[in-house]
Structures are given as structure tokens and as C-alpha cells.
Short mmCIF file of C-alpha atoms in Angstrom, two decimals:
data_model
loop_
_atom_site.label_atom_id
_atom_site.label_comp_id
_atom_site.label_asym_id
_atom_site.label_seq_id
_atom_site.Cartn_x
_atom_site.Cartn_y
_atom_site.Cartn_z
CA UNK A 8 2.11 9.09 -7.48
CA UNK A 9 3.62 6.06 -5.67
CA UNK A 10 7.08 6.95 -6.61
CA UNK A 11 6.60 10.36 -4.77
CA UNK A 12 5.98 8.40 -1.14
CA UNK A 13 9.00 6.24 -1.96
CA UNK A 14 12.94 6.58 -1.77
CA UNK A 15 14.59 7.12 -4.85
CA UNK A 16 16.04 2.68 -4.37
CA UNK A 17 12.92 1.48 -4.64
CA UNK A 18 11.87 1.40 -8.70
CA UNK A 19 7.86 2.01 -8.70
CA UNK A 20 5.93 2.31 -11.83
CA UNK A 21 2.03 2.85 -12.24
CA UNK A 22 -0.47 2.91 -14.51
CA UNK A 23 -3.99 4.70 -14.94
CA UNK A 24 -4.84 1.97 -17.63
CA UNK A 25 -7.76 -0.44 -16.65
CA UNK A 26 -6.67 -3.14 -18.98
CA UNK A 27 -3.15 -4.74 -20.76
CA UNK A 28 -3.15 -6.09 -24.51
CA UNK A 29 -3.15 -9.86 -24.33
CA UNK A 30 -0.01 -11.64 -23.57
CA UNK A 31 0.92 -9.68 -20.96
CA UNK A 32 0.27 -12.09 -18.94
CA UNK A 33 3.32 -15.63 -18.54
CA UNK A 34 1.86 -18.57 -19.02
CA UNK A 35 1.83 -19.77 -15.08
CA UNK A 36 -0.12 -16.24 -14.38
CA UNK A 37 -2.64 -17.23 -16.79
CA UNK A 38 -3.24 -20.66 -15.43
CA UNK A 39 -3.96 -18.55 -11.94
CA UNK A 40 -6.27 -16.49 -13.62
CA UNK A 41 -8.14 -19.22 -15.94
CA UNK A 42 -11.78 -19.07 -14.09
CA UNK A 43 -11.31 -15.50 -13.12
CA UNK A 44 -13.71 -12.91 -13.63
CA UNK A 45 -13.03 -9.88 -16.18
CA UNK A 46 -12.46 -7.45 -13.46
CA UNK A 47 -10.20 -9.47 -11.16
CA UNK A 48 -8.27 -10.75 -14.52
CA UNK A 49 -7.94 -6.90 -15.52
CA UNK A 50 -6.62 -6.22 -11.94
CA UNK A 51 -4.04 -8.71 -11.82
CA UNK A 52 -2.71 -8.56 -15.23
CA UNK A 53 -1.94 -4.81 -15.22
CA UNK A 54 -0.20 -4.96 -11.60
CA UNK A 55 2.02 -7.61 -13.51
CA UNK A 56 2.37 -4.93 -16.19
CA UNK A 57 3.77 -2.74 -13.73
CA UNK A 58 5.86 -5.12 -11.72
CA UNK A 59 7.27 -6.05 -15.08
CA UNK A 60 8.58 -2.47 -15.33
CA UNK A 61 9.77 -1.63 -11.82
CA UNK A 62 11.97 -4.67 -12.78
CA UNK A 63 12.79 -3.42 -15.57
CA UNK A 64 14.19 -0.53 -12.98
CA UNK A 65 16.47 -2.43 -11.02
CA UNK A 66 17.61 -3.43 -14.19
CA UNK A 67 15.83 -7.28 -14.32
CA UNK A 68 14.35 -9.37 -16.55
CA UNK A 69 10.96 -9.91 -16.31
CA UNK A 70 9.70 -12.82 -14.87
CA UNK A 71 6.09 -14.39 -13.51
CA UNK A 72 4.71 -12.99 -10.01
CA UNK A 73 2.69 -15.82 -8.66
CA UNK A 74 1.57 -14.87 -5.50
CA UNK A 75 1.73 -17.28 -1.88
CA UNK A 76 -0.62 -17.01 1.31
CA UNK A 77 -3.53 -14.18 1.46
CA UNK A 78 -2.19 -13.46 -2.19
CA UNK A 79 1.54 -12.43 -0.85
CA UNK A 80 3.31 -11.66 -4.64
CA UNK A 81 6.39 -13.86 -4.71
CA UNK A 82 9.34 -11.88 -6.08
CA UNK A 83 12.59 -12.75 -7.48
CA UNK A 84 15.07 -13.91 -4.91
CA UNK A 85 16.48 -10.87 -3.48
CA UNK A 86 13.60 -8.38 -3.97
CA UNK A 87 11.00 -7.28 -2.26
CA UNK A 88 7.62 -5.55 -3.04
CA UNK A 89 4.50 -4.76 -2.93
CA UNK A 90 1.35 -4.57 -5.54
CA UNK A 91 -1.92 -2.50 -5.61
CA UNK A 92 -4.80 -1.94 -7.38
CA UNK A 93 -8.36 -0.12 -7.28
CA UNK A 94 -9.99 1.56 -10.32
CA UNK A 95 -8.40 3.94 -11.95
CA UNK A 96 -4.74 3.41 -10.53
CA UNK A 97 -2.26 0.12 -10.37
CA UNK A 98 1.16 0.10 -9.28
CA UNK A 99 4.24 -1.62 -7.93
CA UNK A 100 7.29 -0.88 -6.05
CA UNK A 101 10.03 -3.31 -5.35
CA UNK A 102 13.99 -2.85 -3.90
CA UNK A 103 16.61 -5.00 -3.22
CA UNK A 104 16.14 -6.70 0.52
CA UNK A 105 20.11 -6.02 0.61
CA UNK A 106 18.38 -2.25 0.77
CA UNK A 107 15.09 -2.62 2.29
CA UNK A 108 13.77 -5.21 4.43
CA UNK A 109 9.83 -5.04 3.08
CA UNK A 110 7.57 -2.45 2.16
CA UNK A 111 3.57 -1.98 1.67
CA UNK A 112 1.59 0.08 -1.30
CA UNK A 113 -2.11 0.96 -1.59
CA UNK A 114 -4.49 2.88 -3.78
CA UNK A 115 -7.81 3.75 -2.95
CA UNK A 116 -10.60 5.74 -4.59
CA UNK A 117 -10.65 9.03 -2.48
CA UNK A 118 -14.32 8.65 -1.36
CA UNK A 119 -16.07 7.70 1.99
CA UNK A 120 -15.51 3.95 2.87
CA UNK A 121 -19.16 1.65 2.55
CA UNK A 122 -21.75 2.49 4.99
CA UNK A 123 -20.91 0.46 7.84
CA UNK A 124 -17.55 -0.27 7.16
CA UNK A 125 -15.89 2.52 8.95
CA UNK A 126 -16.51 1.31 12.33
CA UNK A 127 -14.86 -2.19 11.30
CA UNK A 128 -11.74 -1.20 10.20
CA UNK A 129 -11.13 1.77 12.59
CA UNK A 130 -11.03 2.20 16.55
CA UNK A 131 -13.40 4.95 18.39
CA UNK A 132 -10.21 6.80 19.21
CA UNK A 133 -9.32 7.34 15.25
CA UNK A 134 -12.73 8.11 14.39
CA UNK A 135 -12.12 10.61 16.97
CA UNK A 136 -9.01 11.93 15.45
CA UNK A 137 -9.92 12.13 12.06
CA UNK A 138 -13.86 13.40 12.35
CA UNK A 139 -13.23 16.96 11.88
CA UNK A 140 -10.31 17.27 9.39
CA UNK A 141 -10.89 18.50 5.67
CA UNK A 142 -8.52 19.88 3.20
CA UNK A 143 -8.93 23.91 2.82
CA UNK A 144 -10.30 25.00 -0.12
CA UNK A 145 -11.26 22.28 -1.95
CA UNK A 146 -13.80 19.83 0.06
CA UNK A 147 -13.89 17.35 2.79
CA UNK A 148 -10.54 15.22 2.34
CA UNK A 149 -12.13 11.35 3.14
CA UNK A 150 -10.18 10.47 6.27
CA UNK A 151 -11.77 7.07 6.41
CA UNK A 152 -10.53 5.80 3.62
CA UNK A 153 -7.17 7.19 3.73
CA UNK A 154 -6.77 5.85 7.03
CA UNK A 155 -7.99 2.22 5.51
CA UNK A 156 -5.40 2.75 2.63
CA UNK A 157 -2.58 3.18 5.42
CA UNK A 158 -3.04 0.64 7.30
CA UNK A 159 -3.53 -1.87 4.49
CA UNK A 160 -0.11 -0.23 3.58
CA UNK A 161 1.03 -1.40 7.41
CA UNK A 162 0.01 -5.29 7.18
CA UNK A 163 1.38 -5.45 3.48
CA UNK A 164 4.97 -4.31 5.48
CA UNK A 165 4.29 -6.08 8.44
CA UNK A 166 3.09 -9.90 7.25
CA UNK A 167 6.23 -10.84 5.12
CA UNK A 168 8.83 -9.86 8.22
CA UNK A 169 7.06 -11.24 11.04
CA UNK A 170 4.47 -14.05 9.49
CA UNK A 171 1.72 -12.12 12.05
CA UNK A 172 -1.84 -11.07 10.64
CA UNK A 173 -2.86 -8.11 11.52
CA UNK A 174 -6.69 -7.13 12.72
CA UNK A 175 -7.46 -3.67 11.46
CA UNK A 176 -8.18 -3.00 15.02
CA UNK A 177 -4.53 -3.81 16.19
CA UNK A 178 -3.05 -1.14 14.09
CA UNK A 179 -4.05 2.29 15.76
CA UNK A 180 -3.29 5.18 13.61
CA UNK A 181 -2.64 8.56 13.40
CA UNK A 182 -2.80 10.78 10.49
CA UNK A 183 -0.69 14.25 9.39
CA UNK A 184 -1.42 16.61 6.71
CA UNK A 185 1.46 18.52 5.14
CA UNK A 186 0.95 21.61 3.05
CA UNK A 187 1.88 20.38 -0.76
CA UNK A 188 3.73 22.36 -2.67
CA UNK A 189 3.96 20.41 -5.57
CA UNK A 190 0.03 19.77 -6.13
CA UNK A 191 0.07 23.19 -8.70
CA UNK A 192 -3.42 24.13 -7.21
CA UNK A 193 -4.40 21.31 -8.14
CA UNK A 194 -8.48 20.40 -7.10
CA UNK A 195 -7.91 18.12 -4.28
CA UNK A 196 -4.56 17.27 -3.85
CA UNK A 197 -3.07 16.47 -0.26
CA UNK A 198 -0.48 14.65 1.19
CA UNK A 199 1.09 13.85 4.50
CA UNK A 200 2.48 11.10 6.86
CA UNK A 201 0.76 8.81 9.16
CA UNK A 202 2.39 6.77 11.86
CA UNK A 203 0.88 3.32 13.12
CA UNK A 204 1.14 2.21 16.91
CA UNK A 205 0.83 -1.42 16.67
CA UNK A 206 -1.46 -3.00 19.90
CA UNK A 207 1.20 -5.98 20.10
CA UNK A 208 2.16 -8.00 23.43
CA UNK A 209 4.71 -9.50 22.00
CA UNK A 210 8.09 -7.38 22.93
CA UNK A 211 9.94 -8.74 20.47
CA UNK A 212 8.12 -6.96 17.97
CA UNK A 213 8.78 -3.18 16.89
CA UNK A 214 5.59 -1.34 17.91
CA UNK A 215 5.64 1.38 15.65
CA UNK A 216 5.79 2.24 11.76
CA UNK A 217 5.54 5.24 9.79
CA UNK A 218 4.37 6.15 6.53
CA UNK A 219 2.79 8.99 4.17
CA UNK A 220 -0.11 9.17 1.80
CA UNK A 221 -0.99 11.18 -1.17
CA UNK A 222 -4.23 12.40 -2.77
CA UNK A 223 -4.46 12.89 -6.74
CA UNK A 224 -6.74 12.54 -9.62
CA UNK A 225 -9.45 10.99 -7.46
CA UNK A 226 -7.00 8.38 -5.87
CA UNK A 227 -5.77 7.82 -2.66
CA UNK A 228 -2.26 5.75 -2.43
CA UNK A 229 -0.25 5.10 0.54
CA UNK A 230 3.24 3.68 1.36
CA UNK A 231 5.35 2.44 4.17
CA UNK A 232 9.00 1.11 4.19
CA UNK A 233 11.28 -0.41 6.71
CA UNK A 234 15.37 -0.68 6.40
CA UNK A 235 17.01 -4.25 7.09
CA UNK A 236 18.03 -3.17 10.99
CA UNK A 237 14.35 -2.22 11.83
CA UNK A 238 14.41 -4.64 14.62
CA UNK A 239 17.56 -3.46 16.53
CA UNK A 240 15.75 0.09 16.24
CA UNK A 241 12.74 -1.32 17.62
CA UNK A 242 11.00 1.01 15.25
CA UNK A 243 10.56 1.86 11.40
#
């Protein structure tokens, strides 16, 4: 599903699986994952599994992904990526930077956000926006959540170019929905493209991104992607 919100130069791969056979992971992931939990061992290891074969796509060998500040995956020197997980879905993309300057995935479960957590992560003006919106035919499409997806998909892009953390209020989004040919009638299956007006004062910052998200099987996943001139655009 990822690899349909990407460009055909970035190699994604994904996996429904909720576990990998043992030694999957290298030795220096284990050590990071030695007093970890089942679930969050489980989580990391098969995102490896994937990165491992999105290298495999840009014809690398595999190698560890440790992972930096706010869990940042380090990459091979010249790539770029991004990892994601929730249950039932885990995948990776990565490109050459030469190609793309940084990108963001996520994968949700397509269900309401947590009681209570709606009004954290979104301002009054996209509750607003996204209150009445459902997909025809086949049930209320869960705006909240892919509106969380998106804009986790916006601070995984945004974080590695600029060093800047993002508040989920600083991000203020808007969300499309584009008829999907491709779903086969499928029970439902959306898709569209959001774009993110980032509530910056800094001018040397682009203030906008763009992005699309797909619904299938259950799962939410999101994407965004800027090229390496971004900033003489002012815009991704």
C-alpha cells in the first residue's frame, strides 16, 4: 500500500506479518532491544525486515538500522527513509538523498483516535473540516485518525531537514478525497492527498507540504516526500 503513495525511486516494501523468525535481527539491533517488551521487540524487528528489503531495492546490502534522537532510523550514508508500524501493517521506504531530500511514512488502524485524544492532536479549525466527511457507500471513513497518520507523516519529513520538532498543533491540515479506481469495490477503500500549512515564524522555512493517504484492509498509511531543491521552492 505504501508503494502506491510513493514515486517509483523510492524502493518500499511492507509486510502484514506481526512477527520475523529469529535472527532477523544484527547483533547491535538486538542489544537495543535486550529489555524490550514482546510487542515493541515484534515492532522493531519486522520494520528491520522490511528496511532490509527496500535495500535490497536500491540494490544494497543489508545492514543494521539503529536509530538516533526521538528514535530517528539511521540509514546508510546516502539514503534516506522512513519506518512505520501499527498492528497489522509495517513498512519502509528509503531513496537516494542524491534523489530525495527526506520523506515520512505512517500506518494507522482505520478507527476513531482514543477518546480524548482528538482534540490534542488536531486544531478546532480541522475538526471543523473533517466533521462531516464519510466515504459513500461503505461507512464513516475515520478522519481523525487519518489526519493523525498525516501529520505524523509531516514531522517524520520535516525533523531530519530542519532539526525543528513539530507540535501537532503547528501543522494545520487539510484533507482531499479522490475517487479510487483501483480499490476493485473493495469494502472501505479510499485514498486522497492532504496538504499541511505549517504555523512557522521562521521565514526561512518552507511553510507548506503535501502528501496523500490510502485506506485498505483496515489500515490507514500515509506518505509525504520532498525533492533536494525544496527550499529554493519554498514549498514541497
Amino acid at each position: 500500500m505504501i508503494e502506491r503513495l510513493l514515486p517509483d525511486d523510492v524502493s518500499c516494501a511492507a509486510t502484514r506479518e506481526e512477527t520475523v523468525p529469529d535472527g532477523t535481527l544484527f547483533p547491535e539491533e538486538e542489544a537495543l532491544m535486550a529489555r524490550s517488551v514482546a510487542k515493541r521487540r515484534n515492532d522493531f524487528a519486522t520494520a528491520r525486515a522490511c528496511a532490509r528489503r527496500a535495500m535490497a531495492g536500491l540494490g544494497l546490502p543489508p545492514v543494521a538500522v539503529l536509530h538516533g534522537h526521538r528514535g530517528k532510523p539511521l540509514w546508510p550514508e546516502g539514503i534516506v527513509g522512513s519506518l512505520t508500524h501499527c498492528h497489522g501493517y509495517r513498512a519502509a521506504a528509503l531513496a537516494r538523498e542524491q534523489d530525495v531530500l527526506s520523506l515520512g511514512i505512517d500506518a494507522e488502524p482505520h478507527a476513531p483516535l482514543p477518546e480524548g485524544v482528538r482534540e490534542l492532536v488536531t486544531l478546532p479549525a480541522e475538526r471543523e473540516r473533517i466533521g462531516p466527511q464519510a466515504v459513500e457507500g461503505s461507512g464513516a471513513l475515520h478522519w481523525d485518525r487519518v489526519l493523525f497518520s498525516a501529520k505524523e507523516s509531516v514531522f517524520k519529513t520535516w525533523y531530519p531537514v530542519t532539526g525543528v520538532e513539530l507540535d501537532f498543533v503547528e501543522a494545520d491540515l487539510t484533507m482531499h478525497q479522490e475517487r479510487d479506481p483501483g480499490g476493485g469495490g473493495t469494502p472501505g477503500a479510499a485514498r486522497g492527498t492532504f496538504t499541511a500549512r505549517l504555523l512557522l515564524t521562521d521565514p526561512a522555512l518552507p511553510t507548506t507540504l503535501r502528501g496523500r493517504w490510502r485506506i485498505e484492509g483496515g489500515v490507514i498509511a500515509t506518505a509525504v516526500l520532498v525533492r533536494p531543491n525544496w527550499r529554493e521552492d519554498g514549498d514541497a
